[in-house]
Amino acid sequence: MKLERSEKLFEASKKLMPGGVNSPVRAFSSVGMNPPFMKKGQGAFLFDEDGNQYIDYVASWGPLILGHCHPEVVKNLKEVVETGTSFGAPTELESKVAQLVIDSIPSIEMIRMVNSGTEATMTALRLARGYTGRSKIVKFSGNYHGHSDALLIKAGSGALTHGVPSSPGVTEETAKNTITAQFNSIKNIEAIFQEAGEEIAAVIIEPIAGNMGVVPMTNQFAQRLRELTNQYGSLLIFDEVMTGFRVAFEGAQSLYNIQPDLTCFGKIIGGGLPVGAFGGRKEIMEYLSPLGPVYQAGTLSGNPLAMMAGYTTLKILKENPEIYKALEEKAIKLEAGLKEKVKAIGVGASFNRVGSMLCMFFTDVEVTDFETASTSDTEKYGVFFREMLAQGIYLAPSQFEATFISAAHTDEMIQQTIDAAGHALKKVKELD
Ligand code: KE4
């Protein structure tokens, strides 16, 4: 596989942008090679600058559930761009997107559009603190909610509730108010609420984590979380930036039959353009400026292009619910095929899948939290990734991400992927 032009472009970009990229994971540092530079996406395919074609399972990290350049999305974007790209003034289109989300998700009575998942989670936390008058928040090991200071925190050594910054530039003072809990541990979250429940403004969680590989909450843990937050008057925030409109049209909350107080969105609701959003109960959302005292703003929030891409995508998903059945069937086929290859070749791997997001972990243990996810052999993942790329299969360049199936993937592509995995896993086996 030739990557000459990409190599040249990467040499140049590294002189212009830190690591040559605008988001760290794109630098491919955890898979031991330099990244191909992409030129075009079409349906389930990506095409790089050297003319290589790939079946794409990253889907821009989730947004492109309909595949690249869906004809209706492109057509509607072309039309709306002729009327202007941004006014900084209200438009009907924003209300149409808001109405569609509110009609679709019972826990959402009001919503605010922003420009990224980071903005959505950052603001949801500020709103929760403003609404409750409390300072502490709880997040979970292995969850990623974007890069705002209060969420770049990891568990402090030993102490139950004392967080420490996970990045320079985040202050100890900030870390003091973030408690990092153990994903899926009822015992741990009960102890945290026992100790600090009256101070906790909110708990934020990825209901189906997609940033330590794919790891769903257990039903018992989900129910206990809702009970504890109700009992102590803390808000429950579901970060559905990845799972919203992905694992089901009504999101992960519909699978757990839980109504969070606030939900964060991103990715799919922008249809490939920059959109984030957060929404929830009216009495909470009305604390937000200009109605209420909690400030938040955004120059390009709700801009016509992003709203049109998102609205077109959501409308197609809403009007064609069979898409989700097809996505699940293809994901089941891929998972089954990979499991067969793993067993036949004798490589240790475990799988988690919810709907059309799945992860193959190179570990022999069942992955239920950050600790078990961390037993994965990332060197093996690197070999697997490079061997798959060489065969035209574009997976996430990290063991701790999700594999996404789109409506554009065909059964033939899934079979091609399984066959390629057979060859790649033989190379992985050589590491044993
Ligand atoms: P953005 O600010 O990147 O739009 O969203 C942050 C975010 C929030 N919540 C969840 C559950 C997320 O998965 C993300 C972003 N996801 C990563 C991929 N795992 C984006 C890829 C990247 O960082 O380049």
GROMACS .gro file of C-alpha atoms and ligand atoms in nm:
model
  456
    1MET     CA    1   0.000   0.000   0.000
    2LYS     CA    2   0.154   0.331  -0.113
    3LEU     CA    3   0.135   0.620   0.135
    4GLU     CA    4   0.398   0.848  -0.021
    5ARG     CA    5   0.179   1.154  -0.066
    6SER     CA    6   0.035   1.117   0.285
    7GLU     CA    7   0.389   1.087   0.428
    8LYS     CA    8   0.489   1.411   0.253
    9LEU     CA    9   0.172   1.588   0.370
   10PHE     CA   10   0.232   1.466   0.726
   11GLU     CA   11   0.593   1.594   0.723
   12ALA     CA   12   0.456   1.933   0.618
   13SER     CA   13   0.161   1.939   0.859
   14LYS     CA   14   0.386   1.858   1.154
   15LYS     CA   15   0.560   2.191   1.094
   16LEU     CA   16   0.228   2.375   1.107
   17MET     CA   17   0.015   2.206   1.374
   18PRO     CA   18   0.118   2.024   1.694
   19GLY     CA   19   0.167   1.661   1.592
   20GLY     CA   20   0.050   1.755   1.243
   21VAL     CA   21  -0.313   1.715   1.340
   22ASN     CA   22  -0.609   1.902   1.482
   23SER     CA   23  -0.707   1.623   1.720
   24PRO     CA   24  -0.451   1.393   1.888
   25VAL     CA   25  -0.595   1.050   1.802
   26ARG     CA   26  -0.560   1.131   1.431
   27ALA     CA   27  -0.179   1.121   1.462
   28PHE     CA   28  -0.194   0.739   1.481
   29SER     CA   29   0.065   0.742   1.764
   30SER     CA   30  -0.083   0.436   1.934
   31VAL     CA   31  -0.078   0.218   1.622
   32GLY     CA   32   0.287   0.268   1.524
   33MET     CA   33   0.252   0.433   1.184
   34ASN     CA   34   0.185   0.768   1.020
   35PRO     CA   35  -0.173   0.852   0.919
   36PRO     CA   36  -0.307   0.845   0.564
   37PHE     CA   37  -0.441   1.186   0.463
   38MET     CA   38  -0.797   1.152   0.343
   39LYS     CA   39  -0.919   1.317   0.024
   40LYS     CA   40  -1.276   1.192  -0.015
   41GLY     CA   41  -1.550   0.996   0.152
   42GLN     CA   42  -1.833   0.824  -0.034
   43GLY     CA   43  -2.084   0.596   0.134
   44ALA     CA   44  -1.889   0.345   0.345
   45PHE     CA   45  -1.561   0.431   0.170
   46LEU     CA   46  -1.272   0.665   0.237
   47PHE     CA   47  -1.014   0.750  -0.029
   48ASP     CA   48  -0.672   0.880   0.069
   49GLU     CA   49  -0.429   1.110  -0.112
   50ASP     CA   50  -0.244   0.813  -0.263
   51GLY     CA   51  -0.559   0.670  -0.416
   52ASN     CA   52  -0.601   0.393  -0.157
   53GLN     CA   53  -0.962   0.294  -0.087
   54TYR     CA   54  -1.078   0.187   0.257
   55ILE     CA   55  -1.396   0.052   0.409
   56ASP     CA   56  -1.445   0.308   0.687
   57TYR     CA   57  -1.541   0.194   1.040
   58VAL     CA   58  -1.450   0.525   1.208
   59ALA     CA   59  -1.724   0.732   1.039
   60SER     CA   60  -1.557   1.053   1.160
   61TRP     CA   61  -1.577   0.902   1.514
   62GLY     CA   62  -1.948   0.835   1.490
   63PRO     CA   63  -2.138   1.116   1.312
   64LEU     CA   64  -2.168   0.951   0.970
   65ILE     CA   65  -2.427   0.686   1.057
   66LEU     CA   66  -2.566   0.723   0.703
   67GLY     CA   67  -2.222   0.706   0.542
   68HIS     CA   68  -2.018   0.977   0.371
   69CYS     CA   69  -2.190   1.222   0.132
   70HIS     CA   70  -2.543   1.093   0.173
   71PRO     CA   71  -2.718   1.239  -0.135
   72GLU     CA   72  -2.997   1.409   0.061
   73VAL     CA   73  -2.754   1.566   0.308
   74VAL     CA   74  -2.536   1.695   0.023
   75LYS     CA   75  -2.837   1.824  -0.173
   76ASN     CA   76  -2.984   2.009   0.126
   77LEU     CA   77  -2.647   2.154   0.224
   78LYS     CA   78  -2.593   2.282  -0.129
   79GLU     CA   79  -2.932   2.454  -0.118
   80VAL     CA   80  -2.890   2.611   0.224
   81VAL     CA   81  -2.537   2.738   0.160
   82GLU     CA   82  -2.680   2.957  -0.119
   83THR     CA   83  -2.886   3.142   0.144
   84GLY     CA   84  -2.591   3.215   0.373
   85THR     CA   85  -2.370   3.028   0.616
   86SER     CA   86  -2.440   3.204   0.945
   87PHE     CA   87  -2.641   3.502   1.065
   88GLY     CA   88  -2.588   3.504   1.439
   89ALA     CA   89  -2.962   3.541   1.457
   90PRO     CA   90  -3.246   3.294   1.525
   91THR     CA   91  -3.361   3.081   1.231
   92GLU     CA   92  -3.658   2.846   1.194
   93LEU     CA   93  -3.421   2.560   1.115
   94GLU     CA   94  -3.285   2.559   1.471
   95SER     CA   95  -3.640   2.518   1.604
   96LYS     CA   96  -3.701   2.231   1.363
   97VAL     CA   97  -3.396   2.043   1.493
   98ALA     CA   98  -3.490   2.123   1.852
   99GLN     CA   99  -3.850   2.006   1.796
  100LEU     CA  100  -3.734   1.682   1.635
  101VAL     CA  101  -3.507   1.597   1.930
  102ILE     CA  102  -3.770   1.697   2.190
  103ASP     CA  103  -4.038   1.488   2.013
  104SER     CA  104  -3.801   1.189   2.001
  105ILE     CA  105  -3.656   1.175   2.353
  106PRO     CA  106  -3.904   1.181   2.645
  107SER     CA  107  -3.651   1.320   2.897
  108ILE     CA  108  -3.588   1.628   2.680
  109GLU     CA  109  -3.828   1.921   2.724
  110MET     CA  110  -3.585   2.193   2.614
  111ILE     CA  111  -3.250   2.193   2.435
  112ARG     CA  112  -2.960   2.429   2.361
  113MET     CA  113  -2.740   2.387   2.050
  114VAL     CA  114  -2.362   2.434   2.075
  115ASN     CA  115  -2.068   2.348   1.848
  116SER     CA  116  -1.909   2.037   1.997
  117GLY     CA  117  -1.957   1.759   2.249
  118THR     CA  118  -1.702   1.930   2.472
  119GLU     CA  119  -1.913   2.245   2.486
  120ALA     CA  120  -2.224   2.039   2.556
  121THR     CA  121  -2.081   1.852   2.856
  122MET     CA  122  -1.893   2.155   2.989
  123THR     CA  123  -2.210   2.364   2.989
  124ALA     CA  124  -2.433   2.086   3.122
  125LEU     CA  125  -2.206   2.069   3.428
  126ARG     CA  126  -2.213   2.448   3.477
  127LEU     CA  127  -2.593   2.437   3.452
  128ALA     CA  128  -2.609   2.152   3.706
  129ARG     CA  129  -2.391   2.347   3.949
  130GLY     CA  130  -2.594   2.661   3.897
  131TYR     CA  131  -2.926   2.480   3.939
  132THR     CA  132  -2.825   2.283   4.252
  133GLY     CA  133  -2.592   2.542   4.408
  134ARG     CA  134  -2.343   2.261   4.468
  135SER     CA  135  -1.982   2.231   4.347
  136LYS     CA  136  -1.880   1.866   4.322
  137ILE     CA  137  -1.929   1.649   4.015
  138VAL     CA  138  -1.874   1.276   3.962
  139LYS     CA  139  -1.730   1.123   3.647
  140PHE     CA  140  -1.607   0.768   3.578
  141SER     CA  141  -1.269   0.616   3.497
  142GLY     CA  142  -1.249   0.536   3.127
  143ASN     CA  143  -1.516   0.787   3.032
  144TYR     CA  144  -1.428   1.080   2.804
  145HIS     CA  145  -1.652   1.381   2.785
  146GLY     CA  146  -1.436   1.621   2.581
  147HIS     CA  147  -1.154   1.837   2.705
  148SER     CA  148  -1.300   2.093   2.948
  149ASP     CA  149  -1.092   2.133   3.265
  150ALA     CA  150  -1.341   1.983   3.510
  151LEU     CA  151  -1.351   1.664   3.304
  152LEU     CA  152  -0.977   1.612   3.247
  153ILE     CA  153  -0.946   1.457   3.591
  154LYS     CA  154  -0.845   1.110   3.702
  155ALA     CA  155  -0.894   0.930   4.032
  156GLY     CA  156  -0.649   1.036   4.302
  157SER     CA  157  -0.440   0.758   4.457
  158GLY     CA  158  -0.636   0.589   4.731
  159ALA     CA  159  -0.862   0.871   4.839
  160LEU     CA  160  -1.225   0.799   4.756
  161THR     CA  161  -1.314   1.143   4.639
  162HIS     CA  162  -0.997   1.341   4.570
  163GLY     CA  163  -0.941   1.392   4.195
  164VAL     CA  164  -0.612   1.486   4.028
  165PRO     CA  165  -0.563   1.660   3.690
  166SER     CA  166  -0.510   1.424   3.396
  167SER     CA  167  -0.345   1.703   3.200
  168PRO     CA  168  -0.101   1.983   3.278
  169GLY     CA  169  -0.284   2.313   3.268
  170VAL     CA  170  -0.572   2.180   3.477
  171THR     CA  171  -0.535   2.316   3.830
  172GLU     CA  172  -0.546   2.125   4.159
  173GLU     CA  173  -0.825   2.362   4.263
  174THR     CA  174  -1.035   2.246   3.968
  175ALA     CA  175  -0.953   1.882   4.037
  176LYS     CA  176  -1.078   1.915   4.395
  177ASN     CA  177  -1.437   1.935   4.275
  178THR     CA  178  -1.430   1.634   4.045
  179ILE     CA  179  -1.470   1.286   4.193
  180THR     CA  180  -1.369   0.996   3.967
  181ALA     CA  181  -1.568   0.678   4.032
  182GLN     CA  182  -1.537   0.322   3.905
  183PHE     CA  183  -1.759   0.244   3.607
  184ASN     CA  184  -2.019  -0.027   3.689
  185SER     CA  185  -1.923  -0.042   4.060
  186ILE     CA  186  -2.236  -0.004   4.274
  187LYS     CA  187  -2.027  -0.038   4.591
  188ASN     CA  188  -1.797   0.249   4.491
  189ILE     CA  189  -2.070   0.492   4.387
  190GLU     CA  190  -2.268   0.417   4.705
  191ALA     CA  191  -1.958   0.493   4.915
  192ILE     CA  192  -1.902   0.819   4.725
  193PHE     CA  193  -2.259   0.933   4.783
  194GLN     CA  194  -2.237   0.823   5.146
  195GLU     CA  195  -1.934   1.047   5.191
  196ALA     CA  196  -2.016   1.346   4.969
  197GLY     CA  197  -2.372   1.309   4.839
  198GLU     CA  198  -2.499   1.641   4.975
  199GLU     CA  199  -2.220   1.825   4.787
  200ILE     CA  200  -2.267   1.650   4.451
  201ALA     CA  201  -2.425   1.871   4.184
  202ALA     CA  202  -2.420   1.605   3.915
  203VAL     CA  203  -2.301   1.268   3.799
  204ILE     CA  204  -2.198   1.256   3.433
  205ILE     CA  205  -2.161   0.922   3.258
  206GLU     CA  206  -2.135   0.769   2.913
  207PRO     CA  207  -2.425   0.520   2.953
  208ILE     CA  208  -2.251   0.301   2.698
  209ALA     CA  209  -1.887   0.402   2.719
  210GLY     CA  210  -1.718   0.437   2.380
  211ASN     CA  211  -1.386   0.582   2.489
  212MET     CA  212  -1.234   0.283   2.662
  213GLY     CA  213  -1.350   0.063   2.382
  214VAL     CA  214  -1.723  -0.016   2.409
  215VAL     CA  215  -1.836  -0.089   2.766
  216PRO     CA  216  -2.208  -0.071   2.858
  217MET     CA  217  -2.340   0.009   3.205
  218THR     CA  218  -2.506  -0.292   3.368
  219ASN     CA  219  -2.879  -0.246   3.423
  220GLN     CA  220  -2.836  -0.277   3.800
  221PHE     CA  221  -2.567  -0.008   3.803
  222ALA     CA  222  -2.779   0.223   3.587
  223GLN     CA  223  -3.083   0.184   3.814
  224ARG     CA  224  -2.872   0.239   4.128
  225LEU     CA  225  -2.722   0.555   3.979
  226ARG     CA  226  -3.070   0.697   3.915
  227GLU     CA  227  -3.181   0.602   4.269
  228LEU     CA  228  -2.878   0.763   4.437
  229THR     CA  229  -2.895   1.087   4.235
  230ASN     CA  230  -3.266   1.114   4.317
  231GLN     CA  231  -3.205   1.037   4.684
  232TYR     CA  232  -2.934   1.305   4.723
  233GLY     CA  233  -3.083   1.568   4.489
  234SER     CA  234  -2.794   1.543   4.240
  235LEU     CA  235  -2.856   1.564   3.865
  236LEU     CA  236  -2.791   1.261   3.644
  237ILE     CA  237  -2.631   1.365   3.315
  238PHE     CA  238  -2.607   1.112   3.031
  239ASP     CA  239  -2.328   1.196   2.789
  240GLU     CA  240  -2.488   1.063   2.471
  241VAL     CA  241  -2.254   1.248   2.236
  242MET     CA  242  -2.162   0.910   2.087
  243THR     CA  243  -2.468   0.696   2.171
  244GLY     CA  244  -2.738   0.952   2.092
  245PHE     CA  245  -2.925   0.839   1.777
  246ARG     CA  246  -2.653   0.571   1.740
  247VAL     CA  247  -2.749   0.273   1.961
  248ALA     CA  248  -3.118   0.353   1.912
  249PHE     CA  249  -3.305   0.652   1.772
  250GLU     CA  250  -3.403   0.742   2.129
  251GLY     CA  251  -3.046   0.686   2.253
  252ALA     CA  252  -2.897   0.467   2.525
  253GLN     CA  253  -3.147   0.606   2.778
  254SER     CA  254  -3.424   0.422   2.593
  255LEU     CA  255  -3.234   0.093   2.625
  256TYR     CA  256  -3.200   0.136   3.002
  257ASN     CA  257  -3.545   0.290   3.038
  258ILE     CA  258  -3.393   0.566   3.249
  259GLN     CA  259  -3.473   0.936   3.229
  260PRO     CA  260  -3.158   1.140   3.302
  261ASP     CA  261  -3.205   1.502   3.414
  262LEU     CA  262  -2.981   1.630   3.131
  263THR     CA  263  -2.850   1.466   2.815
  264CYS     CA  264  -2.553   1.577   2.604
  265PHE     CA  265  -2.543   1.523   2.229
  266GLY     CA  266  -2.294   1.567   1.945
  267LYS     CA  267  -2.171   1.376   1.641
  268ILE     CA  268  -2.483   1.232   1.468
  269ILE     CA  269  -2.702   1.536   1.542
  270GLY     CA  270  -2.461   1.740   1.329
  271GLY     CA  271  -2.461   1.490   1.042
  272GLY     CA  272  -2.087   1.549   0.997
  273LEU     CA  273  -2.086   1.922   1.069
  274PRO     CA  274  -1.986   2.076   1.404
  275VAL     CA  275  -2.284   2.046   1.639
  276GLY     CA  276  -2.324   1.966   2.007
  277ALA     CA  277  -2.633   2.008   2.221
  278PHE     CA  278  -2.764   1.949   2.570
  279GLY     CA  279  -3.119   1.928   2.692
  280GLY     CA  280  -3.344   1.808   2.967
  281ARG     CA  281  -3.614   1.908   3.207
  282LYS     CA  282  -3.761   2.256   3.146
  283GLU     CA  283  -3.718   2.367   3.506
  284ILE     CA  284  -3.344   2.302   3.477
  285MET     CA  285  -3.294   2.437   3.123
  286GLU     CA  286  -3.473   2.760   3.213
  287TYR     CA  287  -3.181   2.839   3.446
  288LEU     CA  288  -2.982   2.908   3.128
  289SER     CA  289  -2.915   3.257   2.993
  290PRO     CA  290  -3.092   3.469   2.871
  291LEU     CA  291  -3.383   3.333   3.079
  292GLY     CA  292  -3.187   3.233   3.384
  293PRO     CA  293  -2.859   3.323   3.555
  294VAL     CA  294  -2.632   3.046   3.419
  295TYR     CA  295  -2.434   3.194   3.130
  296GLN     CA  296  -2.354   3.019   2.803
  297ALA     CA  297  -2.318   3.152   2.447
  298GLY     CA  298  -2.178   3.066   2.103
  299THR     CA  299  -2.118   3.265   1.783
  300LEU     CA  300  -2.192   2.977   1.550
  301SER     CA  301  -2.432   2.779   1.768
  302GLY     CA  302  -2.725   2.654   1.559
  303ASN     CA  303  -2.582   2.781   1.230
  304PRO     CA  304  -2.783   2.693   0.920
  305LEU     CA  305  -2.531   2.455   0.758
  306ALA     CA  306  -2.480   2.244   1.069
  307MET     CA  307  -2.851   2.247   1.149
  308MET     CA  308  -2.936   2.138   0.794
  309ALA     CA  309  -2.687   1.850   0.797
  310GLY     CA  310  -2.816   1.741   1.137
  311TYR     CA  311  -3.184   1.787   1.055
  312THR     CA  312  -3.156   1.593   0.729
  313THR     CA  313  -2.972   1.308   0.904
  314LEU     CA  314  -3.214   1.286   1.197
  315LYS     CA  315  -3.518   1.307   0.970
  316ILE     CA  316  -3.393   1.016   0.757
  317LEU     CA  317  -3.329   0.811   1.073
  318LYS     CA  318  -3.672   0.899   1.217
  319GLU     CA  319  -3.859   0.819   0.895
  320ASN     CA  320  -3.669   0.494   0.831
  321PRO     CA  321  -3.654   0.311   1.167
  322GLU     CA  322  -3.564  -0.009   0.982
  323ILE     CA  323  -3.217   0.144   0.942
  324TYR     CA  324  -3.145   0.052   1.306
  325LYS     CA  325  -3.246  -0.311   1.249
  326ALA     CA  326  -3.019  -0.332   0.947
  327LEU     CA  327  -2.732  -0.168   1.137
  328GLU     CA  328  -2.771  -0.421   1.421
  329GLU     CA  329  -2.784  -0.716   1.180
  330LYS     CA  330  -2.463  -0.605   1.010
  331ALA     CA  331  -2.291  -0.550   1.344
  332ILE     CA  332  -2.399  -0.894   1.466
  333LYS     CA  333  -2.261  -1.047   1.144
  334LEU     CA  334  -1.928  -0.866   1.186
  335GLU     CA  335  -1.899  -0.961   1.553
  336ALA     CA  336  -1.983  -1.326   1.483
  337GLY     CA  337  -1.733  -1.342   1.198
  338LEU     CA  338  -1.455  -1.189   1.406
  339LYS     CA  339  -1.529  -1.426   1.695
  340GLU     CA  340  -1.505  -1.721   1.457
  341LYS     CA  341  -1.167  -1.605   1.325
  342VAL     CA  342  -1.034  -1.533   1.674
  343LYS     CA  343  -1.134  -1.883   1.789
  344ALA     CA  344  -0.997  -2.056   1.479
  345ILE     CA  345  -0.661  -1.879   1.498
  346GLY     CA  346  -0.637  -1.896   1.878
  347VAL     CA  347  -0.596  -1.527   1.963
  348GLY     CA  348  -0.719  -1.402   2.302
  349ALA     CA  349  -0.994  -1.147   2.246
  350SER     CA  350  -1.320  -1.039   2.406
  351PHE     CA  351  -1.605  -0.846   2.250
  352ASN     CA  352  -1.859  -0.583   2.357
  353ARG     CA  353  -2.131  -0.460   2.126
  354VAL     CA  354  -2.441  -0.243   2.157
  355GLY     CA  355  -2.631  -0.186   1.835
  356SER     CA  356  -2.388  -0.074   1.566
  357MET     CA  357  -2.099   0.018   1.795
  358LEU     CA  358  -1.863  -0.260   1.890
  359CYS     CA  359  -1.512  -0.331   2.014
  360MET     CA  360  -1.279  -0.630   1.994
  361PHE     CA  361  -1.042  -0.614   2.295
  362PHE     CA  362  -0.714  -0.808   2.276
  363THR     CA  363  -0.759  -0.955   2.623
  364ASP     CA  364  -0.892  -1.281   2.763
  365VAL     CA  365  -1.108  -1.116   3.029
  366GLU     CA  366  -1.459  -0.982   2.998
  367VAL     CA  367  -1.434  -0.602   2.974
  368THR     CA  368  -1.676  -0.433   3.218
  369ASP     CA  369  -1.479  -0.125   3.328
  370PHE     CA  370  -1.157   0.075   3.280
  371GLU     CA  371  -0.949  -0.171   3.480
  372THR     CA  372  -1.047  -0.471   3.268
  373ALA     CA  373  -1.027  -0.267   2.946
  374SER     CA  374  -0.670  -0.178   3.045
  375THR     CA  375  -0.568  -0.545   3.034
  376SER     CA  376  -0.589  -0.525   2.652
  377ASP     CA  377  -0.266  -0.583   2.459
  378THR     CA  378  -0.221  -0.259   2.266
  379GLU     CA  379   0.081  -0.397   2.076
  380LYS     CA  380  -0.142  -0.670   1.934
  381TYR     CA  381  -0.402  -0.408   1.847
  382GLY     CA  382  -0.134  -0.211   1.660
  383VAL     CA  383  -0.041  -0.515   1.449
  384PHE     CA  384  -0.406  -0.591   1.382
  385PHE     CA  385  -0.478  -0.229   1.287
  386ARG     CA  386  -0.184  -0.205   1.042
  387GLU     CA  387  -0.261  -0.540   0.879
  388MET     CA  388  -0.626  -0.442   0.835
  389LEU     CA  389  -0.535  -0.101   0.691
  390ALA     CA  390  -0.302  -0.269   0.441
  391GLN     CA  391  -0.604  -0.472   0.327
  392GLY     CA  392  -0.822  -0.163   0.286
  393ILE     CA  393  -1.004  -0.173   0.619
  394TYR     CA  394  -0.994   0.154   0.817
  395LEU     CA  395  -1.047   0.090   1.190
  396ALA     CA  396  -1.010   0.331   1.483
  397PRO     CA  397  -0.636   0.394   1.538
  398SER     CA  398  -0.663   0.298   1.905
  399GLN     CA  399  -0.772  -0.009   2.100
  400PHE     CA  400  -0.984   0.215   2.321
  401GLU     CA  401  -1.233   0.340   2.066
  402ALA     CA  402  -1.549   0.206   1.902
  403THR     CA  403  -1.599   0.044   1.563
  404PHE     CA  404  -1.902   0.198   1.388
  405ILE     CA  405  -2.119   0.042   1.117
  406SER     CA  406  -2.307   0.280   0.886
  407ALA     CA  407  -2.619   0.237   0.675
  408ALA     CA  408  -2.386   0.240   0.373
  409HIS     CA  409  -2.198  -0.078   0.476
  410THR     CA  410  -2.311  -0.384   0.276
  411ASP     CA  411  -2.301  -0.751   0.372
  412GLU     CA  412  -2.025  -0.796   0.112
  413MET     CA  413  -1.813  -0.532   0.286
  414ILE     CA  414  -1.872  -0.701   0.621
  415GLN     CA  415  -1.762  -1.035   0.474
  416GLN     CA  416  -1.456  -0.869   0.317
  417THR     CA  417  -1.371  -0.727   0.662
  418ILE     CA  418  -1.404  -1.068   0.829
  419ASP     CA  419  -1.181  -1.228   0.566
  420ALA     CA  420  -0.921  -0.954   0.610
  421ALA     CA  421  -0.934  -1.005   0.987
  422GLY     CA  422  -0.849  -1.372   0.931
  423HIS     CA  423  -0.521  -1.271   0.766
  424ALA     CA  424  -0.450  -0.992   1.018
  425LEU     CA  425  -0.510  -1.216   1.321
  426LYS     CA  426  -0.253  -1.467   1.189
  427LYS     CA  427   0.006  -1.187   1.214
  428VAL     CA  428  -0.120  -1.105   1.566
  429LYS     CA  429  -0.085  -1.471   1.662
  430GLU     CA  430   0.287  -1.455   1.575
  431LEU     CA  431   0.333  -1.223   1.873
  432ASP     CA  432   0.236  -1.503   2.114
  433KE4     P1  433  -1.611   1.672   2.077
  433KE4     O1  434  -1.576   1.794   2.161
  433KE4     O2  435  -1.488   1.600   2.026
  433KE4     O3  436  -1.714   1.703   1.966
  433KE4     O4  437  -1.689   1.570   2.172
  433KE4     C1  438  -1.626   1.527   2.290
  433KE4     C2  439  -1.688   1.396   2.335
  433KE4     C3  440  -1.780   1.399   2.438
  433KE4     N1  441  -1.841   1.286   2.482
  433KE4     C4  442  -1.813   1.166   2.424
  433KE4     C5  443  -1.882   1.043   2.474
  433KE4     C6  444  -1.721   1.158   2.317
  433KE4     O5  445  -1.694   1.037   2.260
  433KE4     C7  446  -1.657   1.274   2.271
  433KE4     C8  447  -1.555   1.273   2.159
  433KE4     N2  448  -1.520   1.144   2.109
  433KE4     C9  449  -1.387   1.132   2.049
  433KE4    C10  450  -1.368   0.988   2.000
  433KE4     N3  451  -1.380   0.893   2.099
  433KE4    C11  452  -1.367   1.228   1.937
  433KE4    C12  453  -1.246   1.199   1.851
  433KE4    C13  454  -1.136   1.297   1.878
  433KE4     O6  455  -1.112   1.331   1.995
  433KE4     O7  456  -1.073   1.338   1.778
   0.00000   0.00000   0.00000
